[in-house]
Coordinates of C-alpha atoms in Angstrom, one line a residue:
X27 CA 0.0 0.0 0.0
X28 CA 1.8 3.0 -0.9
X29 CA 2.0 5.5 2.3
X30 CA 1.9 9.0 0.3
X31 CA 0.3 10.6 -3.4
X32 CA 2.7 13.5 -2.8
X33 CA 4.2 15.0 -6.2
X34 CA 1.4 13.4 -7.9
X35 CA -2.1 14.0 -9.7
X36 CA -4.7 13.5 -7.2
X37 CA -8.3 13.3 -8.7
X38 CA -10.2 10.8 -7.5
X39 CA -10.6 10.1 -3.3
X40 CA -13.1 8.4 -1.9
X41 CA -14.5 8.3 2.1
X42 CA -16.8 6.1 4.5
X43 CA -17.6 5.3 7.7
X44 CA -19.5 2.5 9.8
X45 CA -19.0 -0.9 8.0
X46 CA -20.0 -3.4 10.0
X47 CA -19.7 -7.1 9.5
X48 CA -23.4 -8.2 11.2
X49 CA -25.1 -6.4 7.9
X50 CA -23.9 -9.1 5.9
X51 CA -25.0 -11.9 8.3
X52 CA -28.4 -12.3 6.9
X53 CA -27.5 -14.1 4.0
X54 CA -29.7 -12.3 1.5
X55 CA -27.5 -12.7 -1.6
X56 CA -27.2 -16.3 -1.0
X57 CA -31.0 -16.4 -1.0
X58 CA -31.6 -15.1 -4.3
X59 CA -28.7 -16.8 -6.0
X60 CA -26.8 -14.1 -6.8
X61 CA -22.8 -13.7 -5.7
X62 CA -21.9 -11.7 -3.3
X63 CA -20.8 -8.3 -3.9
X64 CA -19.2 -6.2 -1.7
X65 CA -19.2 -2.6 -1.2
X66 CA -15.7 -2.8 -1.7
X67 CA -15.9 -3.5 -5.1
X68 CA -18.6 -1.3 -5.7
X69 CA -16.1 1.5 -4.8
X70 CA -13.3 0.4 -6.7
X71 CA -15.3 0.1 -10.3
X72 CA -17.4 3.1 -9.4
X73 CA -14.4 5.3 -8.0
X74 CA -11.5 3.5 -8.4
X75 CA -9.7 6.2 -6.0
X76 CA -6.1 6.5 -5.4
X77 CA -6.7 7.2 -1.7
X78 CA -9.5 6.3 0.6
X79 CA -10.7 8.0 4.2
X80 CA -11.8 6.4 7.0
X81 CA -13.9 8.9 9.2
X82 CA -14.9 6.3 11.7
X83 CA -16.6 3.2 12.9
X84 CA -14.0 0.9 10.7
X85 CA -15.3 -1.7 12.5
X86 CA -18.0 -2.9 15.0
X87 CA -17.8 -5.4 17.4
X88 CA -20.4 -8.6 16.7
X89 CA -24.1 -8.6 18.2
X90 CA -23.1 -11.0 20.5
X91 CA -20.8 -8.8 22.2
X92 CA -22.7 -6.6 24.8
X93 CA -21.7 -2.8 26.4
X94 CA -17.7 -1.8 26.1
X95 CA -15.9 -4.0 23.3
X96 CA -12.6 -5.9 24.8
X97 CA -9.4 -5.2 23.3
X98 CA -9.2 -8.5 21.8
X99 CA -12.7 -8.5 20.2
X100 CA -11.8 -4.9 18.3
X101 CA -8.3 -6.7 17.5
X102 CA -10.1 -9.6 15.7
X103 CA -12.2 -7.4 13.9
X104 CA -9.2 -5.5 12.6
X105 CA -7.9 -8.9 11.4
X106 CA -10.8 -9.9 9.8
X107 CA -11.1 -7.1 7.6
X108 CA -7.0 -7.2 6.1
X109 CA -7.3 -10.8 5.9
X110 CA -10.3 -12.2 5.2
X111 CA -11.0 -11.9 1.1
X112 CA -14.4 -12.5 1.5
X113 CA -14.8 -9.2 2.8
X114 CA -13.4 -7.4 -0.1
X115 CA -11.4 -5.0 1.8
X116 CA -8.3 -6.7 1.7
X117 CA -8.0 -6.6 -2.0
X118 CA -9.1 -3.0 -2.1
X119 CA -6.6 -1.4 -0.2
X120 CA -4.1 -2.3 -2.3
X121 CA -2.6 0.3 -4.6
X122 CA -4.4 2.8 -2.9
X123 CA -3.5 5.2 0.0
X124 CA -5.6 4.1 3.4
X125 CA -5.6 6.5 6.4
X126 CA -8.5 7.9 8.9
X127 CA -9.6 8.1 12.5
X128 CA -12.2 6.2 14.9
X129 CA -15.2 6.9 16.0
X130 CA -17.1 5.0 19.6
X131 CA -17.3 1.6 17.9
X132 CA -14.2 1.0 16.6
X133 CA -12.5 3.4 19.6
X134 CA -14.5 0.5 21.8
X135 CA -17.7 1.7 23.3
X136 CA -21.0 3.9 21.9
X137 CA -20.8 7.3 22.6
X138 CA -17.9 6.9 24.6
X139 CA -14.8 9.2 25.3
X140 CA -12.1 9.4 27.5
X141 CA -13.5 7.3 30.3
X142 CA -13.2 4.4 28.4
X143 CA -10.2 1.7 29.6
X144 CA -7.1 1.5 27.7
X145 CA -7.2 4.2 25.5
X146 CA -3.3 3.8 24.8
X147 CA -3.8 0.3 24.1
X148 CA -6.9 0.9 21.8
X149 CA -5.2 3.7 20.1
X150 CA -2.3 0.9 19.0
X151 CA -4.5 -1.9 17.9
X152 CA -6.2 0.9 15.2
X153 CA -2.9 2.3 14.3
X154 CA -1.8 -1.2 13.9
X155 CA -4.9 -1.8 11.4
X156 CA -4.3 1.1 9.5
X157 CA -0.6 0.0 9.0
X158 CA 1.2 2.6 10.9
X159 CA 5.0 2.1 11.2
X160 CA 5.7 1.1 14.9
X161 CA 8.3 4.7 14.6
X162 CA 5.4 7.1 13.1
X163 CA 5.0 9.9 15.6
X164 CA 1.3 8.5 16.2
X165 CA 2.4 6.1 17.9
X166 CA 3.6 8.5 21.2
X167 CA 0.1 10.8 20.4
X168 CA -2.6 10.7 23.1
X169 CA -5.4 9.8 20.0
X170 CA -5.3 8.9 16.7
X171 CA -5.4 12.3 15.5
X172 CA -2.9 13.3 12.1
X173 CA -2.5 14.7 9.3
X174 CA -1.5 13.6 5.3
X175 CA -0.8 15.9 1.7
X176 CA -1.8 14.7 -1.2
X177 CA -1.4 16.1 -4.7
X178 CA 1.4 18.1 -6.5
X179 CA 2.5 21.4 -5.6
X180 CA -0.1 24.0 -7.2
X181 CA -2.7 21.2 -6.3
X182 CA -2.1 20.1 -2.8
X183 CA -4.5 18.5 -0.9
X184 CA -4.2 18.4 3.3
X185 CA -6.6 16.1 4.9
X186 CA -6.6 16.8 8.8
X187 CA -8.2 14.0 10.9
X188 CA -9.6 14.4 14.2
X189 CA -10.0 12.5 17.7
X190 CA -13.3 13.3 19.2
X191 CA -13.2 9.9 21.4
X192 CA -9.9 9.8 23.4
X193 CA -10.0 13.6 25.1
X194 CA -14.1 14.1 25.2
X195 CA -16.0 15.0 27.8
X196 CA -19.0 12.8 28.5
X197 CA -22.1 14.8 27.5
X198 CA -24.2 16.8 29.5
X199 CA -26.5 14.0 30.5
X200 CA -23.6 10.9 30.9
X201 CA -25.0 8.7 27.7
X202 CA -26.2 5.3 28.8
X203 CA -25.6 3.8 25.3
X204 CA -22.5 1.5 26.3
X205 CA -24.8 0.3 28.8
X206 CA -26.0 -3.3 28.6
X207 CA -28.4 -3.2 32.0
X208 CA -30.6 -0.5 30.3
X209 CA -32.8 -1.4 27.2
X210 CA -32.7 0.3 24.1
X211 CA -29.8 2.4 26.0
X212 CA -29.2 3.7 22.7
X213 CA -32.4 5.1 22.1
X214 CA -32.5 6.4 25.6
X215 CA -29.0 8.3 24.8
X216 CA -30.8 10.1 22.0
X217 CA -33.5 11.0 24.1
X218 CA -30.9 12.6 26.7
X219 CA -29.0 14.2 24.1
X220 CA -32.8 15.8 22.8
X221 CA -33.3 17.0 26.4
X222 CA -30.0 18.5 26.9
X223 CA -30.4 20.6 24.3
X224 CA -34.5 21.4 23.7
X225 CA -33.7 22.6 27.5
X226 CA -30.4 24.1 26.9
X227 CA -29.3 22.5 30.0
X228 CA -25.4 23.8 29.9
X229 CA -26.5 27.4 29.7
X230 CA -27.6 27.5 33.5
X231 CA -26.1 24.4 35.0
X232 CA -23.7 24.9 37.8
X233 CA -19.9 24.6 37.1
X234 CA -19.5 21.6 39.5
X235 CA -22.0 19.7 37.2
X236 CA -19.9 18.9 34.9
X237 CA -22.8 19.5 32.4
X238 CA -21.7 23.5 30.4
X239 CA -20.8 25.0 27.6
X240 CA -17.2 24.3 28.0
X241 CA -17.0 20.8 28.1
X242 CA -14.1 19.6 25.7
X243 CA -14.0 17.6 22.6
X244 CA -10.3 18.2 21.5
X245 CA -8.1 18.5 24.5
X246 CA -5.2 21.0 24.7
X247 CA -2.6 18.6 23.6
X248 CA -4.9 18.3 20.1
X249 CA -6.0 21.4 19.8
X250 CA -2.3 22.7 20.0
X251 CA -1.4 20.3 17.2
X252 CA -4.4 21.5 15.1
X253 CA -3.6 25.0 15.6
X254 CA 0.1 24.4 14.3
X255 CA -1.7 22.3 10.9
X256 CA -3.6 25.0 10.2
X257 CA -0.9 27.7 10.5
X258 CA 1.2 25.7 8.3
X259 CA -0.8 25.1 5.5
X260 CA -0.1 25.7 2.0
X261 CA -3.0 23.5 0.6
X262 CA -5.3 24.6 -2.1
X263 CA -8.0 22.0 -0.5
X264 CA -8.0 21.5 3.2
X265 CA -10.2 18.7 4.0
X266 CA -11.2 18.3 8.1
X267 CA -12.0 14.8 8.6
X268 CA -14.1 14.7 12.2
X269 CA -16.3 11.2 12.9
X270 CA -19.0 13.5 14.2
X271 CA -20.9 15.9 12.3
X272 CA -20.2 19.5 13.1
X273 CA -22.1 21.4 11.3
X274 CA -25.6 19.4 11.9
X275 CA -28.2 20.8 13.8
X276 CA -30.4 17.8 14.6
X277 CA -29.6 17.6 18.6
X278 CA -30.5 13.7 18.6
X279 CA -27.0 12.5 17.2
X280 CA -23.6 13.2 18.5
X281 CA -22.4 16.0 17.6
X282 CA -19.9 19.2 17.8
X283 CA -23.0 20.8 18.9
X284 CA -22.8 19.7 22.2
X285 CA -20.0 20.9 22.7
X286 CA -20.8 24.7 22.0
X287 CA -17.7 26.7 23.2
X288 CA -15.5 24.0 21.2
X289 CA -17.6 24.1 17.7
X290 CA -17.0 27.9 18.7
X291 CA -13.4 27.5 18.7
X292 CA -13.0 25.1 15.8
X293 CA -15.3 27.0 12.8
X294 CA -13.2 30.5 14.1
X295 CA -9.7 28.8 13.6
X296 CA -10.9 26.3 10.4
X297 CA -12.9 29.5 8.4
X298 CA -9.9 31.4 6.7
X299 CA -8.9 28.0 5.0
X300 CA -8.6 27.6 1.2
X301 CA -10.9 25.3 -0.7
X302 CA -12.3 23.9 3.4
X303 CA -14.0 20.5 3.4
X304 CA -15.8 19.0 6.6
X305 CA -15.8 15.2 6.4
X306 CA -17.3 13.2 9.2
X307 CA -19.4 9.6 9.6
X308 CA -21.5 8.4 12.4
X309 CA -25.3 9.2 11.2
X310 CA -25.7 6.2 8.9
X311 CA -27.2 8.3 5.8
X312 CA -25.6 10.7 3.8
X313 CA -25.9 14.4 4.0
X314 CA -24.8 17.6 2.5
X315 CA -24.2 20.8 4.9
X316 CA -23.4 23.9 4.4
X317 CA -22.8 26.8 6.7
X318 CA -21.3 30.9 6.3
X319 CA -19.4 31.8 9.4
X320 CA -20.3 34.8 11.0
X321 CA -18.6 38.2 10.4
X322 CA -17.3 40.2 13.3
X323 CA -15.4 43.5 13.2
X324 CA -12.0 41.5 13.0
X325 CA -12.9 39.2 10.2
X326 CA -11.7 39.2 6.8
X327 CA -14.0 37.7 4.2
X328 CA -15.1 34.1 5.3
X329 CA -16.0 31.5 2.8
X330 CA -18.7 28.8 3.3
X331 CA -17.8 25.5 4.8
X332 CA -19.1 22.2 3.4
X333 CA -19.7 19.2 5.1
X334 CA -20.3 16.0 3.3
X335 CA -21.6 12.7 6.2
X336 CA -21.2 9.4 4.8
X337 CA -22.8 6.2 5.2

């Protein structure tokens, strides 16, 4: 798999998010006859891309497996999709550049962030899917945040990924959706998430409650790093891969947008960029957003920001 597109034409990239094994357990092509076809190969005769971006939920863990996914269940996973051609992502990724981040399934637990056990050890077991060189600065990171160019100079293209999982708070109203006590804890964390913010909860809510506005998303250590890829820049495309939408305003799902003094901080510092792209996963349909930061007396002009959710 080559690691880098730099000095060369880029023109064709393609991006997902939450493939999961169980949707192919029902057998339905071998009911009808027909061979199996994977998406896979739906995205290499359709696309046929030169690099492909993860932006979350690479994997889930099976049905079977209940609340936080063990280490070892997420490893397997990982295994199964390099090595097991019946997937069709093994024969994919070759050729092609392959790079991303995680979101709660494949980080280990829904809607979880950096209460979750073993982060470090987590963090690895991706890197290692992804095919990371055991040297590659990533390795020492506290997340699976990073950065690649693509393109030739005149063309470059920068695609930032994003942690939202190993620094985040917990939300407002702690989700239960990792929980396997509570039924449909799922539903019941969307339900929490619509009450948080139909009541806007964080604007009056005591410090000590761990439930305001400035509950983090990044941490400093990322948002220090992100700061410096932005500075440095000289992309003519700047695509922001985060697993979570930003940009959405539908309170039900995870989102940036509750995390209000971060989404804040992120659209002021991501704005000025040339030819900005929002990527990001999570929702299971796919979307189109589009958004024109607002002016203030220090602004230059501001273009619009884009963001694209995939399936």
């Amino acid at each position: 798999m080559p690691q880098s597109l730099e000095s060369k034409a880029l023109s064709r990239i393609a991006f997902g998010s939450c493939h999961s094994r169980n949707a192919f357990d029902n057998g339905n092509d071998a009911a009808i006859g027909s061979p199996p076809i994977s998406i896979w190969d739906v995205i290499r005769r359709e696309v046929n891309p030169q690099a492909f971006l993860w932006t979350g939920d690479a994997v889930y863990p099976p049905r079977k497996v209940k609340g936080d996914a063990p280490l070892h269940v997420l490893i397997d996973e990982y295994r199964n999709m390099l090595f097991n051609s019946s997937i069709g992502y093994s024969s994919f990724r070759k050729g092609i550049v392959v790079s991303g981040t995680w979101d709660d399934h494949d980080y280990g637990g829904n809607d979880r962030g950096k209460e979750l056990p073993s982060r470090e050890k987590r963090r690895d077991a991706f890197l290692d899917f992804l095919g990371v060189s055991p040297n590659d600065d990533r390795r020492n990171r506290l997340g699976v945040y990073s950065s690649i160019d693509l393109g030739e100079e005149g063309r470059k293209v920068k695609v930032i990924f994003l942690d939202t999982r190993f620094h985040r708070d917990t939300h407002c109203i702690p989700s239960v959706g990792a929980n396997p006590s509570i039924p449909l804890g799922a539903l019941v964390a969307c339900t929490t998430r619509l009450l948080t913010a139909g009541l806007s909860l964080p604007s009056f809510m005591p410090k000590w409650s761990g439930c305001t506005n400035d509950i983090e998303m990044l941490g400093d250590e990322q948002w220090e790093w992100l700061e410096n890829e932005v500075e440095l820049s000289d992309a003519s495309v700047n695509i922001i891969v985060s697993s979570v939408q930003v940009l959405t305003s539908n309170p039900v799902v995870e989102s940036w947008g509750h995390f209000p003094d971060e989404k804040r901080r992120l659209i002021k510092l991501i704005s000025k960029l040339p030819g900005l792209v929002l990527l990001s996963g999570d929702v299971h349909h796919a979307e189109v957003l589009t958004a024109k930061p607002k002016r203030s007396l220090f602004d230059n002009d501001l273009g619009s920001i884009i963001e694209n959710a995939s399936l």
